[in-house]
Amino acid sequence: MADEGKMIAIAGAGSIGCYVGGCLALAGRKVNFLGRGRIVEALRKDGLRVSDLDGRDRRIDPEALAVTDDPALALRNADIVLVTVKSGATEEMAALVAAHARRDAIVVSLQNGVGNADKLRAGLPARRVLAGMVAFNVVQSPDGETPFSVRRASDGMVIIENTVPGVAALLNVEGLGVETHADMKAVQWSKLLMNLNNALVALSNLPLATELADRGWRVILADQLEEALAAMEASGIVPARIAGPPPWLLPKVLRLPDWLFGLLARRLLAIDPRARASMWDDLQRGRPTEIDELQGAILRLAEKTGVPVPLTKRITALIRQAEADRRGSPGLGPDAVSGSPRSA
């Protein structure tokens, strides 16, 4: 499988899709970008700039990019389809892959949440579908800035299922570390724990680094994690240790005073100051968020097991209200989100 001549389709040219596809194209892989709207227009006009925290800053000219909004054109010759759409578009993308991609194409989900690979398998019963996880944050350029740019704004790798030899080697290129794991469900549940912070970034209107540096917000995240870990334990789910502290220790680390947290969590705080979260971006653009795939997954576990998760319910309701208001981030403080004053 590790044939560099394989055709790779990026099924969803957003922030993650453009970063992953950009790194692959810069490494000489054959890449087709499937997208829509302003991003496709920007890539066709001015190309793509790809940068990261490690100092790489590279550009792909528009004539060197294969970009289309036609799923048949993007998918028909693909050996590998990397699905990078938001969770709400998973079934739609599965239908497009079923209609236009070759039956032997390998489909890899690089999406948030724990259920998207299963949704793809349901829509593509005869295809090989691999679960994946993207551990890093990507920031895209503000509207109107040229060329369109994507920047890996935090540390981390891509992890995929290890069931098809050679796929990881094909995707593992400069700027895009890719590894395999035998238990992707455990990896995805571990990533979901940290993705619970996306809602706090969206509600606070703060950059990710600023929010994580504030103990008031970290305590709320720690409380969410404890609810989630209790629901997981009651369900027999053991999240994997990917990097840093084991999941069970994270709430204690997050509750440390700011000065001590800053010393012990330098890697966690090594984030581009512009980085926020995709859920914040969704609120700003008036789009549905992925709250159902993140906090919603914990609520479903809690309902089955009877584990109380009041904070998770409250945060979900606040995001739902912000979605309904369509005024972007409400810019709430920690007390408004937690529902009670908190001491520093």
PDB file of C-alpha atoms in Angstrom, residues 102-208:
ATOM      1  CA  ARG A 102     -14.034   2.730  -6.521  1.00  0.00           C
ATOM      2  CA  ARG A 103     -15.170  -0.247  -4.457  1.00  0.00           C
ATOM      3  CA  ASP A 104     -11.567  -1.039  -3.517  1.00  0.00           C
ATOM      4  CA  ALA A 105     -10.855   2.479  -2.234  1.00  0.00           C
ATOM      5  CA  ILE A 106      -9.840   2.628   1.430  1.00  0.00           C
ATOM      6  CA  VAL A 107     -11.834   5.150   3.465  1.00  0.00           C
ATOM      7  CA  VAL A 108     -10.239   6.758   6.540  1.00  0.00           C
ATOM      8  CA  SER A 109     -12.233   8.869   9.008  1.00  0.00           C
ATOM      9  CA  LEU A 110     -10.200  11.800  10.352  1.00  0.00           C
ATOM     10  CA  GLN A 111     -13.059  13.319  12.346  1.00  0.00           C
ATOM     11  CA  ASN A 112     -13.999  14.233  15.892  1.00  0.00           C
ATOM     12  CA  GLY A 113     -16.111  11.960  18.051  1.00  0.00           C
ATOM     13  CA  VAL A 114     -16.265   8.203  18.438  1.00  0.00           C
ATOM     14  CA  GLY A 115     -18.969   7.174  15.982  1.00  0.00           C
ATOM     15  CA  ASN A 116     -18.088   8.530  12.551  1.00  0.00           C
ATOM     16  CA  ALA A 117     -16.208   5.461  11.321  1.00  0.00           C
ATOM     17  CA  ASP A 118     -19.235   3.367  12.260  1.00  0.00           C
ATOM     18  CA  LYS A 119     -21.508   5.753  10.346  1.00  0.00           C
ATOM     19  CA  LEU A 120     -19.246   5.432   7.315  1.00  0.00           C
ATOM     20  CA  ARG A 121     -19.247   1.633   7.601  1.00  0.00           C
ATOM     21  CA  ALA A 122     -23.045   1.629   7.743  1.00  0.00           C
ATOM     22  CA  GLY A 123     -23.205   3.657   4.546  1.00  0.00           C
ATOM     23  CA  LEU A 124     -20.357   1.762   2.880  1.00  0.00           C
ATOM     24  CA  PRO A 125     -20.903  -1.882   3.882  1.00  0.00           C
ATOM     25  CA  ALA A 126     -18.666  -3.313   1.146  1.00  0.00           C
ATOM     26  CA  ARG A 127     -15.744  -0.905   1.706  1.00  0.00           C
ATOM     27  CA  ARG A 128     -12.739  -0.953   3.995  1.00  0.00           C
ATOM     28  CA  VAL A 129     -13.220   1.880   6.495  1.00  0.00           C
ATOM     29  CA  LEU A 130     -10.521   2.805   9.013  1.00  0.00           C
ATOM     30  CA  ALA A 131     -11.109   4.852  12.133  1.00  0.00           C
ATOM     31  CA  GLY A 132      -8.683   7.704  12.710  1.00  0.00           C
ATOM     32  CA  MET A 133      -7.950  10.509  15.145  1.00  0.00           C
ATOM     33  CA  VAL A 134      -6.293  13.896  14.640  1.00  0.00           C
ATOM     34  CA  ALA A 135      -4.599  15.056  17.829  1.00  0.00           C
ATOM     35  CA  PHE A 136      -3.703  18.594  16.753  1.00  0.00           C
ATOM     36  CA  ASN A 137      -5.513  21.879  16.213  1.00  0.00           C
ATOM     37  CA  VAL A 138      -5.453  23.730  12.872  1.00  0.00           C
ATOM     38  CA  VAL A 139      -6.034  27.459  12.393  1.00  0.00           C
ATOM     39  CA  GLN A 140      -7.108  28.827   9.024  1.00  0.00           C
ATOM     40  CA  SER A 141      -6.527  32.318   7.730  1.00  0.00           C
ATOM     41  CA  PRO A 142      -9.149  35.027   8.242  1.00  0.00           C
ATOM     42  CA  ASP A 143     -11.653  35.530   5.436  1.00  0.00           C
ATOM     43  CA  GLY A 144     -10.127  37.471   2.579  1.00  0.00           C
ATOM     44  CA  GLU A 145      -6.475  36.880   3.497  1.00  0.00           C
ATOM     45  CA  THR A 146      -4.412  35.532   0.599  1.00  0.00           C
ATOM     46  CA  PRO A 147      -3.241  32.952   0.000  1.00  0.00           C
ATOM     47  CA  PHE A 148      -5.606  30.773   1.996  1.00  0.00           C
ATOM     48  CA  SER A 149      -3.484  29.373   4.812  1.00  0.00           C
ATOM     49  CA  VAL A 150      -3.710  26.592   7.360  1.00  0.00           C
ATOM     50  CA  ARG A 151      -1.414  26.363  10.358  1.00  0.00           C
ATOM     51  CA  ARG A 152      -0.951  23.414  12.697  1.00  0.00           C
ATOM     52  CA  ALA A 153      -1.429  25.296  15.929  1.00  0.00           C
ATOM     53  CA  SER A 154      -0.571  22.596  18.476  1.00  0.00           C
ATOM     54  CA  ASP A 155       1.515  19.471  18.855  1.00  0.00           C
ATOM     55  CA  GLY A 156       0.175  16.016  18.008  1.00  0.00           C
ATOM     56  CA  MET A 157      -0.090  13.258  15.450  1.00  0.00           C
ATOM     57  CA  VAL A 158      -2.662  11.431  13.372  1.00  0.00           C
ATOM     58  CA  ILE A 159      -3.472   7.931  14.603  1.00  0.00           C
ATOM     59  CA  ILE A 160      -5.302   5.400  12.426  1.00  0.00           C
ATOM     60  CA  GLU A 161      -6.440   1.805  12.662  1.00  0.00           C
ATOM     61  CA  ASN A 162      -3.706  -0.721  11.947  1.00  0.00           C
ATOM     62  CA  THR A 163      -5.822  -3.107   9.855  1.00  0.00           C
ATOM     63  CA  VAL A 164      -4.494  -2.198   6.383  1.00  0.00           C
ATOM     64  CA  PRO A 165      -0.694  -2.375   6.067  1.00  0.00           C
ATOM     65  CA  GLY A 166       1.053   0.533   4.391  1.00  0.00           C
ATOM     66  CA  VAL A 167      -1.629   3.200   4.778  1.00  0.00           C
ATOM     67  CA  ALA A 168       0.115   4.941   7.667  1.00  0.00           C
ATOM     68  CA  ALA A 169       3.459   4.842   5.840  1.00  0.00           C
ATOM     69  CA  LEU A 170       1.878   6.467   2.785  1.00  0.00           C
ATOM     70  CA  LEU A 171       0.345   9.253   4.866  1.00  0.00           C
ATOM     71  CA  ASN A 172       3.328   9.796   7.186  1.00  0.00           C
ATOM     72  CA  VAL A 173       5.077  12.801   5.612  1.00  0.00           C
ATOM     73  CA  GLU A 174       6.890  15.948   6.727  1.00  0.00           C
ATOM     74  CA  GLY A 175       4.650  18.004   8.980  1.00  0.00           C
ATOM     75  CA  LEU A 176       2.141  15.157   9.339  1.00  0.00           C
ATOM     76  CA  GLY A 177       3.163  12.368  11.698  1.00  0.00           C
ATOM     77  CA  VAL A 178       0.953   9.283  11.303  1.00  0.00           C
ATOM     78  CA  GLU A 179       0.949   6.210  13.541  1.00  0.00           C
ATOM     79  CA  THR A 180      -1.289   3.167  13.949  1.00  0.00           C
ATOM     80  CA  HIS A 181      -3.050   1.794  17.016  1.00  0.00           C
ATOM     81  CA  ALA A 182      -4.712  -1.543  17.682  1.00  0.00           C
ATOM     82  CA  ASP A 183      -7.590  -0.094  19.744  1.00  0.00           C
ATOM     83  CA  MET A 184      -8.929   2.976  17.999  1.00  0.00           C
ATOM     84  CA  LYS A 185     -12.079   3.159  20.135  1.00  0.00           C
ATOM     85  CA  ALA A 186      -9.888   3.669  23.213  1.00  0.00           C
ATOM     86  CA  VAL A 187      -7.910   6.337  21.325  1.00  0.00           C
ATOM     87  CA  GLN A 188     -11.066   8.112  20.189  1.00  0.00           C
ATOM     88  CA  TRP A 189     -12.563   8.156  23.687  1.00  0.00           C
ATOM     89  CA  SER A 190      -9.313   9.639  24.967  1.00  0.00           C
ATOM     90  CA  LYS A 191      -9.423  12.370  22.318  1.00  0.00           C
ATOM     91  CA  LEU A 192     -13.089  13.012  23.102  1.00  0.00           C
ATOM     92  CA  LEU A 193     -12.141  13.792  26.700  1.00  0.00           C
ATOM     93  CA  MET A 194      -9.955  16.689  25.566  1.00  0.00           C
ATOM     94  CA  ASN A 195     -12.479  17.734  22.922  1.00  0.00           C
ATOM     95  CA  LEU A 196     -14.913  18.464  25.758  1.00  0.00           C
ATOM     96  CA  ASN A 197     -12.943  21.704  26.052  1.00  0.00           C
ATOM     97  CA  ASN A 198     -14.131  22.800  22.592  1.00  0.00           C
ATOM     98  CA  ALA A 199     -17.453  23.903  24.088  1.00  0.00           C
ATOM     99  CA  LEU A 200     -15.695  26.004  26.721  1.00  0.00           C
ATOM    100  CA  VAL A 201     -13.644  27.795  24.076  1.00  0.00           C
ATOM    101  CA  ALA A 202     -16.817  28.365  22.059  1.00  0.00           C
ATOM    102  CA  LEU A 203     -18.732  29.747  25.050  1.00  0.00           C
ATOM    103  CA  SER A 204     -15.879  31.890  26.385  1.00  0.00           C
ATOM    104  CA  ASN A 205     -14.826  33.522  23.098  1.00  0.00           C
ATOM    105  CA  LEU A 206     -11.215  33.109  24.280  1.00  0.00           C
ATOM    106  CA  PRO A 207      -8.248  31.730  22.348  1.00  0.00           C
ATOM    107  CA  LEU A 208      -7.422  28.185  23.422  1.00  0.00           C
TER     108      LEU A 208
END
